[in-house]
C-alpha positions as protocol buffer text, in pm:
chain_id: "A"
residue {
  index: 1
  type: LEU
  ca { x: 9655 y: 7705 z: 9961 }
}
residue {
  index: 2
  type: PHE
  ca { x: 9634 y: 7844 z: 9614 }
}
residue {
  index: 3
  type: VAL
  ca { x: 9512 y: 8190 z: 9602 }
}
residue {
  index: 4
  type: LEU
  ca { x: 9415 y: 8384 z: 9902 }
}
residue {
  index: 5
  type: LEU
  ca { x: 9177 y: 8645 z: 9775 }
}
residue {
  index: 6
  type: SER
  ca { x: 9141 y: 8894 z: 10066 }
}
residue {
  index: 7
  type: CYS
  ca { x: 9053 y: 9254 z: 10086 }
}
residue {
  index: 8
  type: VAL
  ca { x: 9233 y: 9432 z: 10375 }
}
residue {
  index: 9
  type: SER
  ca { x: 9041 y: 9765 z: 10472 }
}
residue {
  index: 10
  type: CYS
  ca { x: 9261 y: 10051 z: 10513 }
}
residue {
  index: 11
  type: ASP
  ca { x: 9034 y: 10336 z: 10638 }
}
residue {
  index: 12
  type: ASP
  ca { x: 8849 y: 10420 z: 10319 }
}
residue {
  index: 13
  type: TYR
  ca { x: 9004 y: 10181 z: 10075 }
}
residue {
  index: 14
  type: SER
  ca { x: 9103 y: 9809 z: 10048 }
}
residue {
  index: 15
  type: ILE
  ca { x: 9416 y: 9614 z: 9911 }
}
residue {
  index: 16
  type: ALA
  ca { x: 9352 y: 9271 z: 9748 }
}
residue {
  index: 17
  type: ILE
  ca { x: 9614 y: 8989 z: 9817 }
}
residue {
  index: 18
  type: MET
  ca { x: 9690 y: 8698 z: 9613 }
}
residue {
  index: 19
  type: SER
  ca { x: 9933 y: 8424 z: 9693 }
}
residue {
  index: 20
  type: ASP
  ca { x: 10066 y: 8111 z: 9567 }
}
residue {
  index: 21
  type: MET
  ca { x: 9964 y: 8096 z: 9211 }
}
residue {
  index: 22
  type: HIS
  ca { x: 10206 y: 7824 z: 9116 }
}
residue {
  index: 23
  type: ILE
  ca { x: 10176 y: 7892 z: 8743 }
}
residue {
  index: 24
  type: GLY
  ca { x: 10319 y: 7604 z: 8553 }
}
residue {
  index: 25
  type: GLU
  ca { x: 10209 y: 7339 z: 8793 }
}
residue {
  index: 26
  type: SER
  ca { x: 9898 y: 7269 z: 8612 }
}
residue {
  index: 27
  type: ALA
  ca { x: 9621 y: 7405 z: 8378 }
}
residue {
  index: 28
  type: TYR
  ca { x: 9396 y: 7415 z: 8701 }
}
residue {
  index: 29
  type: GLN
  ca { x: 9647 y: 7662 z: 8861 }
}
residue {
  index: 30
  type: THR
  ca { x: 9625 y: 7888 z: 8566 }
}
residue {
  index: 31
  type: GLN
  ca { x: 9244 y: 7862 z: 8567 }
}
residue {
  index: 32
  type: LEU
  ca { x: 9242 y: 7946 z: 8931 }
}
residue {
  index: 33
  type: ALA
  ca { x: 9470 y: 8249 z: 8882 }
}
residue {
  index: 34
  type: GLN
  ca { x: 9260 y: 8379 z: 8614 }
}
residue {
  index: 35
  type: GLU
  ca { x: 8927 y: 8333 z: 8807 }
}
residue {
  index: 36
  type: ALA
  ca { x: 9108 y: 8515 z: 9104 }
}
residue {
  index: 37
  type: VAL
  ca { x: 9197 y: 8792 z: 8880 }
}
residue {
  index: 38
  type: ALA
  ca { x: 8841 y: 8829 z: 8742 }
}
residue {
  index: 39
  type: ALA
  ca { x: 8701 y: 8831 z: 9112 }
}
residue {
  index: 40
  type: ILE
  ca { x: 8932 y: 9115 z: 9202 }
}
residue {
  index: 41
  type: ASN
  ca { x: 8833 y: 9292 z: 8904 }
}
residue {
  index: 42
  type: SER
  ca { x: 8462 y: 9248 z: 8985 }
}
residue {
  index: 43
  type: LYS
  ca { x: 8512 y: 9383 z: 9340 }
}
residue {
  index: 44
  type: ILE
  ca { x: 8723 y: 9691 z: 9247 }
}
residue {
  index: 45
  type: SER
  ca { x: 8432 y: 9951 z: 9270 }
}
residue {
  index: 46
  type: SER
  ca { x: 8218 y: 9805 z: 9545 }
}
residue {
  index: 47
  type: ASP
  ca { x: 8522 y: 9732 z: 9778 }
}
residue {
  index: 48
  type: ASP
  ca { x: 8734 y: 10027 z: 9645 }
}
residue {
  index: 49
  type: ILE
  ca { x: 9054 y: 9809 z: 9590 }
}
residue {
  index: 50
  type: ARG
  ca { x: 9332 y: 10036 z: 9504 }
}
residue {
  index: 51
  type: PHE
  ca { x: 9587 y: 9780 z: 9427 }
}
residue {
  index: 52
  type: VAL
  ca { x: 9679 y: 9416 z: 9457 }
}
residue {
  index: 53
  type: ILE
  ca { x: 9980 y: 9238 z: 9632 }
}
residue {
  index: 54
  type: ILE
  ca { x: 10087 y: 8912 z: 9534 }
}
residue {
  index: 55
  type: THR
  ca { x: 10291 y: 8726 z: 9796 }
}
residue {
  index: 56
  type: GLY
  ca { x: 10522 y: 8493 z: 9621 }
}
residue {
  index: 57
  type: ASP
  ca { x: 10517 y: 8164 z: 9448 }
}
residue {
  index: 58
  type: ILE
  ca { x: 10399 y: 8327 z: 9126 }
}
residue {
  index: 59
  type: SER
  ca { x: 10564 y: 8042 z: 8928 }
}
residue {
  index: 60
  type: ASN
  ca { x: 10595 y: 7672 z: 8998 }
}
residue {
  index: 61
  type: SER
  ca { x: 10951 y: 7632 z: 8920 }
}
residue {
  index: 62
  type: ALA
  ca { x: 11088 y: 7976 z: 8800 }
}
residue {
  index: 63
  type: LEU
  ca { x: 11080 y: 7879 z: 8433 }
}
residue {
  index: 64
  type: PRO
  ca { x: 11087 y: 8182 z: 8204 }
}
residue {
  index: 65
  type: GLU
  ca { x: 10750 y: 8081 z: 8032 }
}
residue {
  index: 66
  type: GLN
  ca { x: 10588 y: 8040 z: 8376 }
}
residue {
  index: 67
  type: MET
  ca { x: 10690 y: 8393 z: 8481 }
}
residue {
  index: 68
  type: GLN
  ca { x: 10575 y: 8529 z: 8142 }
}
residue {
  index: 69
  type: ASP
  ca { x: 10236 y: 8335 z: 8172 }
}
residue {
  index: 70
  type: ALA
  ca { x: 10186 y: 8453 z: 8536 }
}
residue {
  index: 71
  type: LYS
  ca { x: 10259 y: 8817 z: 8431 }
}
residue {
  index: 72
  type: ALA
  ca { x: 10006 y: 8800 z: 8136 }
}
residue {
  index: 73
  type: ILE
  ca { x: 9739 y: 8698 z: 8375 }
}
residue {
  index: 74
  type: LEU
  ca { x: 9841 y: 8946 z: 8634 }
}
residue {
  index: 75
  type: ASP
  ca { x: 9844 y: 9231 z: 8356 }
}
residue {
  index: 76
  type: GLN
  ca { x: 9469 y: 9163 z: 8330 }
}
residue {
  index: 77
  type: LEU
  ca { x: 9410 y: 9322 z: 8672 }
}
residue {
  index: 78
  type: GLN
  ca { x: 9233 y: 9658 z: 8630 }
}
residue {
  index: 79
  type: VAL
  ca { x: 9427 y: 9803 z: 8921 }
}
residue {
  index: 80
  type: PRO
  ca { x: 9795 y: 9830 z: 8985 }
}
residue {
  index: 81
  type: TYR
  ca { x: 9987 y: 9527 z: 9135 }
}
residue {
  index: 82
  type: LEU
  ca { x: 10310 y: 9449 z: 9307 }
}
residue {
  index: 83
  type: PRO
  ca { x: 10468 y: 9100 z: 9313 }
}
residue {
  index: 84
  type: ILE
  ca { x: 10683 y: 8956 z: 9588 }
}
residue {
  index: 85
  type: LEU
  ca { x: 10938 y: 8689 z: 9497 }
}
residue {
  index: 86
  type: GLY
  ca { x: 10854 y: 8342 z: 9666 }
}
residue {
  index: 87
  type: ASN
  ca { x: 11063 y: 8021 z: 9721 }
}
residue {
  index: 88
  type: HIS
  ca { x: 10933 y: 7867 z: 9383 }
}
residue {
  index: 89
  type: ASP
  ca { x: 11042 y: 8176 z: 9214 }
}
residue {
  index: 90
  type: VAL
  ca { x: 11410 y: 8160 z: 9306 }
}
residue {
  index: 91
  type: TRP
  ca { x: 11559 y: 7847 z: 9134 }
}
residue {
  index: 92
  type: THR
  ca { x: 11481 y: 7749 z: 8779 }
}
residue {
  index: 93
  type: TYR
  ca { x: 11405 y: 7389 z: 8722 }
}
residue {
  index: 94
  type: ASN
  ca { x: 11209 y: 7122 z: 8551 }
}
residue {
  index: 95
  type: SER
  ca { x: 11166 y: 6740 z: 8606 }
}
residue {
  index: 96
  type: THR
  ca { x: 11505 y: 6653 z: 8430 }
}
residue {
  index: 97
  type: TRP
  ca { x: 11698 y: 6976 z: 8471 }
}
residue {
  index: 98
  type: GLU
  ca { x: 11799 y: 7240 z: 8724 }
}
residue {
  index: 99
  type: GLU
  ca { x: 12017 y: 7550 z: 8716 }
}
residue {
  index: 100
  type: PRO
  ca { x: 12339 y: 7514 z: 8868 }
}
residue {
  index: 101
  type: GLU
  ca { x: 12251 y: 7858 z: 9082 }
}
residue {
  index: 102
  type: PRO
  ca { x: 11933 y: 8040 z: 9160 }
}
residue {
  index: 103
  type: THR
  ca { x: 11875 y: 8261 z: 8857 }
}
residue {
  index: 104
  type: GLY
  ca { x: 11491 y: 8316 z: 8928 }
}
residue {
  index: 105
  type: ASP
  ca { x: 11552 y: 8621 z: 9108 }
}
residue {
  index: 106
  type: ALA
  ca { x: 11716 y: 8798 z: 8810 }
}
residue {
  index: 107
  type: LEU
  ca { x: 11439 y: 8643 z: 8589 }
}
residue {
  index: 108
  type: PHE
  ca { x: 11174 y: 8789 z: 8831 }
}
residue {
  index: 109
  type: ALA
  ca { x: 11328 y: 9122 z: 8832 }
}
residue {
  index: 110
  type: GLN
  ca { x: 11351 y: 9125 z: 8434 }
}
residue {
  index: 111
  type: THR
  ca { x: 10999 y: 8999 z: 8398 }
}
residue {
  index: 112
  type: PHE
  ca { x: 10827 y: 9250 z: 8635 }
}
residue {
  index: 113
  type: SER
  ca { x: 11052 y: 9545 z: 8569 }
}
residue {
  index: 114
  type: ASP
  ca { x: 10780 y: 9762 z: 8401 }
}
residue {
  index: 115
  type: VAL
  ca { x: 10546 y: 9703 z: 8680 }
}
residue {
  index: 116
  type: PHE
  ca { x: 10808 y: 9825 z: 8962 }
}
residue {
  index: 117
  type: ASP
  ca { x: 10901 y: 10122 z: 8707 }
}
residue {
  index: 118
  type: SER
  ca { x: 10559 y: 10240 z: 8651 }
}
residue {
  index: 119
  type: PHE
  ca { x: 10369 y: 10181 z: 8967 }
}
residue {
  index: 120
  type: PRO
  ca { x: 10140 y: 10466 z: 8965 }
}
residue {
  index: 121
  type: LEU
  ca { x: 10051 y: 10485 z: 9341 }
}
residue {
  index: 122
  type: GLY
  ca { x: 10233 y: 10644 z: 9638 }
}
residue {
  index: 123
  type: GLN
  ca { x: 10596 y: 10620 z: 9638 }
}
residue {
  index: 124
  type: LEU
  ca { x: 10768 y: 10293 z: 9557 }
}
residue {
  index: 125
  type: THR
  ca { x: 11122 y: 10232 z: 9624 }
}
residue {
  index: 126
  type: TYR
  ca { x: 11246 y: 9918 z: 9441 }
}
residue {
  index: 127
  type: SER
  ca { x: 11624 y: 9901 z: 9464 }
}
residue {
  index: 128
  type: ASN
  ca { x: 11686 y: 9562 z: 9284 }
}
residue {
  index: 129
  type: ILE
  ca { x: 12054 y: 9535 z: 9389 }
}
residue {
  index: 130
  type: SER
  ca { x: 12262 y: 9238 z: 9322 }
}
residue {
  index: 131
  type: ALA
  ca { x: 12494 y: 9112 z: 9610 }
}
residue {
  index: 132
  type: TRP
  ca { x: 12766 y: 8862 z: 9634 }
}
residue {
  index: 133
  type: ASP
  ca { x: 12668 y: 8553 z: 9836 }
}
residue {
  index: 134
  type: PRO
  ca { x: 13008 y: 8410 z: 9963 }
}
residue {
  index: 135
  type: LEU
  ca { x: 12827 y: 8111 z: 10117 }
}
residue {
  index: 136
  type: LEU
  ca { x: 12684 y: 7984 z: 9793 }
}
residue {
  index: 137
  type: ASN
  ca { x: 12953 y: 8146 z: 9583 }
}
residue {
  index: 138
  type: ILE
  ca { x: 12694 y: 8311 z: 9364 }
}
residue {
  index: 139
  type: THR
  ca { x: 12548 y: 8664 z: 9283 }
}
residue {
  index: 140
  type: THR
  ca { x: 12193 y: 8705 z: 9400 }
}
residue {
  index: 141
  type: VAL
  ca { x: 11958 y: 8984 z: 9302 }
}
residue {
  index: 142
  type: CYS
  ca { x: 11766 y: 9111 z: 9599 }
}
residue {
  index: 143
  type: GLN
  ca { x: 11406 y: 9171 z: 9558 }
}
residue {
  index: 144
  type: ASN
  ca { x: 11316 y: 9431 z: 9795 }
}
residue {
  index: 145
  type: TRP
  ca { x: 11048 y: 9695 z: 9775 }
}
residue {
  index: 146
  type: GLU
  ca { x: 10878 y: 9955 z: 9980 }
}
residue {
  index: 147
  type: LEU
  ca { x: 10559 y: 10130 z: 9926 }
}
residue {
  index: 148
  type: GLN
  ca { x: 10466 y: 10429 z: 10105 }
}
residue {
  index: 149
  type: TYR
  ca { x: 10102 y: 10495 z: 10041 }
}
residue {
  index: 150
  type: ASP
  ca { x: 9865 y: 10710 z: 10225 }
}
């Protein structure tokens, strides 16, 4: 599954959901993401879409350029959006190299910080707190947010 374009009705408005963009996997994935954004934008008025939730796997392998490319596509949305970290967004790697520890969580926080800092609807709580993981002997940046929206 690449992109799930779904509008969830909430009384008198809708929320669009995108998932598994996997930007960086192929040019086709990028094209599909651009088409999904265009489809959402075309339905904003007719479906009263208030915002979009992106449910993870925004990048294919958490490379900085993949996160930036994904953000550039998502920034074309004409309504606010909230991304969620996916398993493909955690550990930075390519075909010949891998980060010694998961740094994608911090990269995700940095890339989308303006999205969380300026979300205009409801009350968004985004703590973005780092925590020590003694099992893996690393610091992880927790990516939790809560939106209260009526």
